[in-house]
mmCIF file of N, CA and C in Angstrom:
data_model
loop_
_atom_site.group_PDB
_atom_site.id
_atom_site.type_symbol
_atom_site.label_atom_id
_atom_site.label_comp_id
_atom_site.label_asym_id
_atom_site.label_seq_id
_atom_site.Cartn_x
_atom_site.Cartn_y
_atom_site.Cartn_z
ATOM 1 N N MET A 8 85.823 -46.652 -13.120
ATOM 2 C CA MET A 8 84.861 -47.192 -12.442
ATOM 3 C C MET A 8 84.856 -46.367 -11.055
ATOM 4 N N ALA A 9 83.598 -45.961 -10.706
ATOM 5 C CA ALA A 9 83.678 -45.097 -9.376
ATOM 6 C C ALA A 9 83.475 -46.240 -8.228
ATOM 7 N N ARG A 10 83.916 -45.865 -6.902
ATOM 8 C CA ARG A 10 83.672 -46.564 -5.905
ATOM 9 C C ARG A 10 82.079 -46.128 -5.194
ATOM 10 N N THR A 11 81.316 -47.299 -4.960
ATOM 11 C CA THR A 11 79.966 -46.908 -4.535
ATOM 12 C C THR A 11 79.790 -47.575 -3.040
ATOM 13 N N LEU A 12 79.213 -46.918 -2.233
ATOM 14 C CA LEU A 12 78.534 -47.596 -0.914
ATOM 15 C C LEU A 12 77.306 -47.441 -0.793
ATOM 16 N N ILE A 13 76.647 -48.421 -0.704
ATOM 17 C CA ILE A 13 75.262 -48.706 -0.568
ATOM 18 C C ILE A 13 74.781 -49.444 0.780
ATOM 19 N N ASN A 14 73.847 -48.811 1.488
ATOM 20 C CA ASN A 14 73.335 -49.212 2.866
ATOM 21 C C ASN A 14 71.857 -49.143 2.642
ATOM 22 N N ALA A 15 71.512 -50.447 2.500
ATOM 23 C CA ALA A 15 70.015 -50.688 2.476
ATOM 24 C C ALA A 15 69.793 -52.027 3.266
ATOM 25 N N PRO A 16 68.611 -52.245 3.765
ATOM 26 C CA PRO A 16 68.364 -53.773 4.422
ATOM 27 C C PRO A 16 68.258 -54.722 3.560
ATOM 28 N N ALA A 17 68.813 -55.982 3.952
ATOM 29 C CA ALA A 17 68.823 -57.192 3.146
ATOM 30 C C ALA A 17 67.383 -57.722 3.439
ATOM 31 N N SER A 18 66.762 -57.482 4.443
ATOM 32 C CA SER A 18 65.294 -57.998 4.544
ATOM 33 C C SER A 18 64.313 -56.910 5.246
ATOM 34 N N ALA A 19 63.086 -57.004 5.085
ATOM 35 C CA ALA A 19 62.165 -56.035 5.531
ATOM 36 C C ALA A 19 60.779 -56.773 5.634
ATOM 37 N N ARG A 20 59.785 -56.287 6.665
ATOM 38 C CA ARG A 20 58.483 -56.887 6.376
ATOM 39 C C ARG A 20 57.791 -56.127 5.575
ATOM 40 N N ARG A 21 56.742 -56.753 4.852
ATOM 41 C CA ARG A 21 56.031 -56.016 3.730
ATOM 42 C C ARG A 21 55.149 -54.688 4.494
ATOM 43 N N GLY A 22 55.387 -53.485 3.743
ATOM 44 C CA GLY A 22 54.784 -52.455 4.241
ATOM 45 C C GLY A 22 55.777 -51.484 5.029
ATOM 46 N N ASP A 23 57.004 -52.045 5.475
ATOM 47 C CA ASP A 23 58.098 -51.232 6.005
ATOM 48 C C ASP A 23 58.463 -50.176 5.307
ATOM 49 N N ILE A 24 58.701 -49.108 6.067
ATOM 50 C CA ILE A 24 59.271 -48.017 5.217
ATOM 51 C C ILE A 24 60.983 -47.985 5.676
ATOM 52 N N ILE A 25 61.471 -48.457 4.497
ATOM 53 C CA ILE A 25 63.034 -48.567 4.641
ATOM 54 C C ILE A 25 63.792 -47.423 4.004
ATOM 55 N N GLU A 26 64.998 -47.245 4.767
ATOM 56 C CA GLU A 26 65.881 -46.284 4.569
ATOM 57 C C GLU A 26 66.927 -46.816 3.605
ATOM 58 N N ILE A 27 67.313 -45.892 2.528
ATOM 59 C CA ILE A 27 68.376 -46.563 1.685
ATOM 60 C C ILE A 27 69.256 -45.122 1.724
ATOM 61 N N ARG A 28 70.793 -45.673 1.829
ATOM 62 C CA ARG A 28 71.653 -44.523 1.678
ATOM 63 C C ARG A 28 72.800 -44.859 0.680
ATOM 64 N N THR A 29 72.844 -44.052 -0.116
ATOM 65 C CA THR A 29 74.084 -44.337 -1.283
ATOM 66 C C THR A 29 75.207 -43.224 -1.137
ATOM 67 N N LEU A 30 76.361 -43.584 -1.736
ATOM 68 C CA LEU A 30 77.422 -42.605 -1.569
ATOM 69 C C LEU A 30 78.043 -43.130 -2.901
ATOM 70 N N ILE A 31 78.877 -42.186 -3.823
ATOM 71 C CA ILE A 31 79.699 -42.488 -4.552
ATOM 72 C C ILE A 31 80.759 -41.490 -4.919
ATOM 73 N N ALA A 32 81.815 -42.010 -5.006
ATOM 74 C CA ALA A 32 83.076 -41.486 -5.151
ATOM 75 C C ALA A 32 83.562 -41.173 -6.460
ATOM 76 N N HIS A 33 83.566 -39.857 -6.864
ATOM 77 C CA HIS A 33 83.690 -39.454 -8.254
ATOM 78 C C HIS A 33 84.616 -38.554 -8.367
ATOM 79 N N PRO A 34 85.622 -38.283 -9.399
ATOM 80 C CA PRO A 34 86.510 -36.833 -9.481
ATOM 81 C C PRO A 34 85.681 -35.951 -9.999
ATOM 82 N N MET A 35 84.871 -35.308 -9.110
ATOM 83 C CA MET A 35 84.002 -34.162 -9.544
ATOM 84 C C MET A 35 84.798 -32.801 -10.011
ATOM 85 N N GLU A 36 84.511 -32.292 -11.172
ATOM 86 C CA GLU A 36 84.842 -31.141 -11.275
ATOM 87 C C GLU A 36 83.904 -30.133 -11.829
ATOM 88 N N THR A 37 83.812 -28.910 -11.219
ATOM 89 C CA THR A 37 82.522 -27.973 -11.440
ATOM 90 C C THR A 37 82.427 -27.251 -12.874
ATOM 91 N N GLY A 38 83.707 -27.224 -13.528
ATOM 92 C CA GLY A 38 84.024 -26.541 -14.680
ATOM 93 C C GLY A 38 84.143 -24.940 -14.459
ATOM 94 N N PHE A 39 84.061 -24.677 -13.298
ATOM 95 C CA PHE A 39 84.493 -23.218 -13.029
ATOM 96 C C PHE A 39 85.939 -22.719 -12.457
ATOM 97 N N ARG A 40 86.789 -23.979 -12.197
ATOM 98 C CA ARG A 40 88.011 -23.796 -11.553
ATOM 99 C C ARG A 40 88.993 -23.898 -12.706
ATOM 100 N N PRO A 41 89.927 -22.864 -12.618
ATOM 101 C CA PRO A 41 91.046 -22.923 -13.598
ATOM 102 C C PRO A 41 92.015 -23.863 -13.243
ATOM 103 N N GLY A 42 92.731 -24.465 -14.453
ATOM 104 C CA GLY A 42 93.770 -25.332 -14.235
ATOM 105 C C GLY A 42 95.067 -24.655 -14.250
ATOM 106 N N PRO A 43 96.112 -25.404 -14.055
ATOM 107 C CA PRO A 43 97.646 -24.795 -14.084
ATOM 108 C C PRO A 43 97.962 -23.584 -15.388
ATOM 109 N N ASP A 44 97.106 -24.016 -16.256
ATOM 110 C CA ASP A 44 97.410 -23.121 -17.374
ATOM 111 C C ASP A 44 96.421 -22.021 -17.489
ATOM 112 N N GLY A 45 95.646 -21.716 -16.539
ATOM 113 C CA GLY A 45 94.786 -20.640 -16.555
ATOM 114 C C GLY A 45 93.295 -20.770 -17.074
ATOM 115 N N LYS A 46 93.287 -21.928 -17.892
ATOM 116 C CA LYS A 46 92.148 -22.367 -18.548
ATOM 117 C C LYS A 46 91.148 -22.919 -17.720
ATOM 118 N N LEU A 47 89.745 -22.845 -17.726
ATOM 119 C CA LEU A 47 88.898 -23.718 -17.136
ATOM 120 C C LEU A 47 89.017 -25.032 -17.474
ATOM 121 N N LEU A 48 88.952 -25.891 -16.222
ATOM 122 C CA LEU A 48 88.857 -27.226 -16.418
ATOM 123 C C LEU A 48 87.435 -27.771 -16.978
ATOM 124 N N PRO A 49 87.607 -28.622 -17.643
ATOM 125 C CA PRO A 49 86.153 -28.950 -18.060
ATOM 126 C C PRO A 49 85.427 -29.699 -17.034
ATOM 127 N N ARG A 50 84.083 -29.409 -17.252
ATOM 128 C CA ARG A 50 83.208 -30.118 -16.231
ATOM 129 C C ARG A 50 83.132 -31.474 -16.277
ATOM 130 N N ASP A 51 82.916 -31.914 -15.142
ATOM 131 C CA ASP A 51 82.940 -33.508 -14.884
ATOM 132 C C ASP A 51 82.352 -33.925 -13.708
ATOM 133 N N ILE A 52 80.672 -34.019 -13.966
ATOM 134 C CA ILE A 52 80.073 -34.175 -12.668
ATOM 135 C C ILE A 52 79.115 -35.224 -12.846
ATOM 136 N N ILE A 53 78.477 -35.936 -11.642
ATOM 137 C CA ILE A 53 77.184 -36.699 -12.078
ATOM 138 C C ILE A 53 76.261 -35.906 -11.850
ATOM 139 N N ARG A 54 75.426 -36.179 -13.217
ATOM 140 C CA ARG A 54 74.268 -35.288 -13.497
ATOM 141 C C ARG A 54 73.039 -36.081 -12.970
ATOM 142 N N SER A 55 72.775 -37.318 -12.772
ATOM 143 C CA SER A 55 71.597 -37.756 -12.344
ATOM 144 C C SER A 55 71.839 -39.031 -11.820
ATOM 145 N N PHE A 56 70.904 -39.452 -10.735
ATOM 146 C CA PHE A 56 70.802 -40.712 -9.826
ATOM 147 C C PHE A 56 69.257 -41.091 -9.891
ATOM 148 N N SER A 57 69.159 -42.390 -9.880
ATOM 149 C CA SER A 57 67.850 -42.963 -9.947
ATOM 150 C C SER A 57 68.004 -44.426 -9.143
ATOM 151 N N CYS A 58 66.889 -44.655 -8.623
ATOM 152 C CA CYS A 58 66.725 -46.202 -8.036
ATOM 153 C C CYS A 58 65.236 -46.614 -8.465
ATOM 154 N N ARG A 59 65.701 -48.051 -8.898
ATOM 155 C CA ARG A 59 64.332 -48.735 -9.500
ATOM 156 C C ARG A 59 64.207 -50.030 -8.424
ATOM 157 N N TYR A 60 62.944 -50.380 -7.790
ATOM 158 C CA TYR A 60 62.732 -51.295 -7.145
ATOM 159 C C TYR A 60 61.777 -52.343 -7.943
ATOM 160 N N ASP A 61 62.630 -53.093 -8.384
ATOM 161 C CA ASP A 61 61.857 -54.451 -9.510
ATOM 162 C C ASP A 61 61.224 -53.578 -10.649
ATOM 163 N N ASN A 62 62.237 -52.611 -11.169
ATOM 164 C CA ASN A 62 61.951 -52.061 -12.425
ATOM 165 C C ASN A 62 60.861 -50.700 -12.445
ATOM 166 N N GLU A 63 60.320 -50.627 -11.008
ATOM 167 C CA GLU A 63 59.874 -49.290 -11.005
ATOM 168 C C GLU A 63 60.361 -48.281 -10.284
ATOM 169 N N LEU A 64 60.380 -47.187 -10.774
ATOM 170 C CA LEU A 64 61.238 -45.995 -10.489
ATOM 171 C C LEU A 64 60.614 -45.505 -9.110
ATOM 172 N N VAL A 65 61.372 -45.529 -7.899
ATOM 173 C CA VAL A 65 61.046 -45.097 -6.512
ATOM 174 C C VAL A 65 61.837 -43.918 -6.438
ATOM 175 N N PHE A 66 62.885 -43.661 -7.206
ATOM 176 C CA PHE A 66 63.651 -42.273 -6.364
ATOM 177 C C PHE A 66 64.474 -41.755 -7.741
ATOM 178 N N SER A 67 64.328 -40.555 -8.056
ATOM 179 C CA SER A 67 65.407 -40.062 -8.746
ATOM 180 C C SER A 67 65.797 -38.457 -8.758
ATOM 181 N N MET A 68 66.870 -38.041 -9.159
ATOM 182 C CA MET A 68 67.040 -36.653 -8.974
ATOM 183 C C MET A 68 68.094 -36.296 -9.872
ATOM 184 N N GLU A 69 68.144 -35.022 -10.253
ATOM 185 C CA GLU A 69 69.159 -34.566 -11.131
ATOM 186 C C GLU A 69 70.239 -33.647 -10.080
ATOM 187 N N LEU A 70 71.582 -33.782 -10.675
ATOM 188 C CA LEU A 70 72.606 -33.102 -9.754
ATOM 189 C C LEU A 70 73.022 -31.831 -10.482
ATOM 190 N N HIS A 71 73.555 -30.977 -9.910
ATOM 191 C CA HIS A 71 74.112 -29.966 -10.766
ATOM 192 C C HIS A 71 75.590 -29.310 -10.151
ATOM 193 N N SER A 72 76.201 -28.478 -10.527
ATOM 194 C CA SER A 72 77.430 -28.027 -10.457
ATOM 195 C C SER A 72 77.835 -27.847 -8.843
ATOM 196 N N ALA A 73 76.916 -27.383 -8.120
ATOM 197 C CA ALA A 73 77.112 -27.301 -6.658
ATOM 198 C C ALA A 73 76.936 -28.486 -6.058
ATOM 199 N N ILE A 74 76.889 -29.563 -6.484
ATOM 200 C CA ILE A 74 76.671 -30.956 -5.696
ATOM 201 C C ILE A 74 78.185 -31.134 -5.078
ATOM 202 N N ALA A 75 78.007 -31.940 -3.987
ATOM 203 C CA ALA A 75 79.403 -32.182 -3.355
ATOM 204 C C ALA A 75 80.157 -33.436 -4.207
ATOM 205 N N ALA A 76 81.343 -33.284 -3.931
ATOM 206 C CA ALA A 76 82.206 -34.281 -4.732
ATOM 207 C C ALA A 76 82.037 -35.729 -4.837
ATOM 208 N N ASN A 77 81.449 -36.041 -3.386
ATOM 209 C CA ASN A 77 80.861 -37.424 -3.338
ATOM 210 C C ASN A 77 79.503 -37.379 -2.858
ATOM 211 N N PRO A 78 78.734 -37.448 -3.868
ATOM 212 C CA PRO A 78 77.200 -37.158 -3.540
ATOM 213 C C PRO A 78 76.754 -38.271 -2.497
ATOM 214 N N TYR A 79 76.309 -38.128 -1.314
ATOM 215 C CA TYR A 79 75.693 -38.831 -0.365
ATOM 216 C C TYR A 79 74.104 -38.610 -0.407
ATOM 217 N N ILE A 80 73.476 -39.736 -0.991
ATOM 218 C CA ILE A 80 71.914 -39.426 -0.983
ATOM 219 C C ILE A 80 71.223 -40.376 -0.114
ATOM 220 N N THR A 81 70.242 -39.900 0.603
ATOM 221 C CA THR A 81 69.495 -40.725 1.473
ATOM 222 C C THR A 81 67.957 -40.490 0.938
ATOM 223 N N PHE A 82 67.123 -41.541 0.790
ATOM 224 C CA PHE A 82 65.764 -41.484 0.711
ATOM 225 C C PHE A 82 64.960 -42.942 1.185
ATOM 226 N N HIS A 83 63.806 -42.738 1.299
ATOM 227 C CA HIS A 83 63.036 -43.826 1.939
ATOM 228 C C HIS A 83 62.110 -44.320 0.825
ATOM 229 N N THR A 84 61.614 -45.674 1.028
ATOM 230 C CA THR A 84 60.776 -46.498 0.177
ATOM 231 C C THR A 84 59.872 -47.330 1.040
ATOM 232 N N VAL A 85 58.885 -48.023 0.511
ATOM 233 C CA VAL A 85 58.182 -49.265 1.135
ATOM 234 C C VAL A 85 58.396 -50.314 0.514
ATOM 235 N N ALA A 86 58.877 -51.162 1.564
ATOM 236 C CA ALA A 86 58.868 -52.557 1.328
ATOM 237 C C ALA A 86 57.897 -53.279 0.754
ATOM 238 N N THR A 87 57.636 -53.692 -0.542
ATOM 239 C CA THR A 87 56.488 -54.232 -1.164
ATOM 240 C C THR A 87 56.501 -55.547 -1.437
ATOM 241 N N ALA A 88 57.801 -56.225 -1.907
ATOM 242 C CA ALA A 88 58.013 -57.492 -2.604
ATOM 243 C C ALA A 88 59.367 -57.846 -2.371
ATOM 244 N N SER A 89 59.667 -59.090 -2.157
ATOM 245 C CA SER A 89 61.366 -59.268 -2.185
ATOM 246 C C SER A 89 61.462 -59.236 -3.863
ATOM 247 N N GLY A 90 62.888 -58.481 -4.001
ATOM 248 C CA GLY A 90 63.360 -58.264 -5.324
ATOM 249 C C GLY A 90 64.671 -57.508 -5.327
ATOM 250 N N THR A 91 64.808 -56.632 -6.385
ATOM 251 C CA THR A 91 65.925 -55.841 -6.751
ATOM 252 C C THR A 91 66.025 -54.621 -6.562
ATOM 253 N N LEU A 92 66.874 -53.874 -5.807
ATOM 254 C CA LEU A 92 66.970 -52.390 -5.979
ATOM 255 C C LEU A 92 68.200 -52.199 -6.914
ATOM 256 N N HIS A 93 67.814 -51.364 -7.996
ATOM 257 C CA HIS A 93 68.958 -51.004 -8.972
ATOM 258 C C HIS A 93 69.118 -49.612 -8.876
ATOM 259 N N PHE A 94 70.216 -49.431 -8.508
ATOM 260 C CA PHE A 94 70.894 -47.958 -8.580
ATOM 261 C C PHE A 94 71.628 -47.648 -9.715
ATOM 262 N N SER A 95 71.365 -46.415 -10.162
ATOM 263 C CA SER A 95 72.180 -45.897 -11.547
ATOM 264 C C SER A 95 72.536 -44.259 -11.280
ATOM 265 N N TRP A 96 73.671 -44.212 -11.695
ATOM 266 C CA TRP A 96 74.359 -42.720 -11.710
ATOM 267 C C TRP A 96 74.589 -42.540 -13.066
ATOM 268 N N GLU A 97 74.552 -41.403 -13.601
ATOM 269 C CA GLU A 97 74.837 -40.904 -15.054
ATOM 270 C C GLU A 97 75.453 -39.425 -14.810
ATOM 271 N N GLY A 98 76.650 -39.280 -15.355
ATOM 272 C CA GLY A 98 77.357 -38.093 -15.623
ATOM 273 C C GLY A 98 78.096 -37.554 -16.946
ATOM 274 N N ASP A 99 78.673 -36.472 -16.866
ATOM 275 C CA ASP A 99 79.475 -36.087 -17.998
ATOM 276 C C ASP A 99 80.261 -37.109 -18.418
ATOM 277 N N ASN A 100 80.773 -37.012 -19.776
ATOM 278 C CA ASN A 100 81.727 -37.450 -20.438
ATOM 279 C C ASN A 100 81.236 -38.895 -20.628
ATOM 280 N N GLY A 101 80.038 -39.401 -20.670
ATOM 281 C CA GLY A 101 79.511 -40.583 -20.775
ATOM 282 C C GLY A 101 79.710 -41.775 -19.447
ATOM 283 N N PHE A 102 79.843 -40.895 -18.222
ATOM 284 C CA PHE A 102 80.123 -41.755 -17.252
ATOM 285 C C PHE A 102 78.618 -42.447 -16.902
ATOM 286 N N ALA A 103 78.714 -43.687 -16.451
ATOM 287 C CA ALA A 103 77.691 -44.411 -15.960
ATOM 288 C C ALA A 103 78.112 -45.489 -15.214
ATOM 289 N N GLN A 104 77.330 -45.669 -13.922
ATOM 290 C CA GLN A 104 77.739 -46.816 -12.883
ATOM 291 C C GLN A 104 76.311 -47.093 -12.414
ATOM 292 N N SER A 105 76.481 -48.586 -12.313
ATOM 293 C CA SER A 105 75.071 -49.252 -11.750
ATOM 294 C C SER A 105 75.432 -50.274 -10.575
ATOM 295 N N GLU A 106 74.597 -50.313 -9.792
ATOM 296 C CA GLU A 106 74.781 -51.235 -8.507
ATOM 297 C C GLU A 106 73.579 -51.988 -8.426
ATOM 298 N N ILE A 107 73.613 -53.116 -7.939
ATOM 299 C CA ILE A 107 72.167 -53.985 -7.315
ATOM 300 C C ILE A 107 72.370 -54.172 -5.926
ATOM 301 N N HIS A 108 70.931 -54.333 -5.322
ATOM 302 C CA HIS A 108 70.970 -54.754 -3.994
ATOM 303 C C HIS A 108 69.795 -55.604 -4.063
ATOM 304 N N ASN A 109 69.899 -56.795 -3.293
ATOM 305 C CA ASN A 109 68.638 -57.662 -3.209
ATOM 306 C C ASN A 109 68.083 -57.297 -1.979
ATOM 307 N N ILE A 110 66.611 -57.383 -1.818
ATOM 308 C CA ILE A 110 66.012 -57.700 -0.644
ATOM 309 C C ILE A 110 65.070 -58.401 -0.437
ATOM 310 N N VAL A 111 64.851 -59.084 0.906
ATOM 311 C CA VAL A 111 63.785 -60.226 0.835
ATOM 312 C C VAL A 111 63.017 -59.422 1.820
ATOM 313 N N VAL A 112 61.565 -59.497 1.230
ATOM 314 C CA VAL A 112 60.460 -59.155 2.135
ATOM 315 C C VAL A 112 59.597 -60.391 2.582
ATOM 316 N N THR A 113 59.246 -60.302 3.714
ATOM 317 C CA THR A 113 58.607 -61.361 4.547
ATOM 318 C C THR A 113 57.184 -60.881 4.829
#
């Protein structure tokens, strides 16, 4: 299980543009680096990230070998209704991590 940090407002007014920041710590390996035996270490990276706001996809991206070891992702969305932000990361070797953040919209 990877460690995640999510910074999103707990409340907002309807129509406000909110900033969402996420960070995930993951032992990233590009697959281009040799190990102690001289053979390439197998690739182990996070390949995709998505955020759903009450099951509606509001942001997604694909990640590739050049991504930082601990991807820090910032994006914006519009607060439309009270609900749940569902964050999902998927990677090599069956890696999957999900987090939930509740938001109250007045």
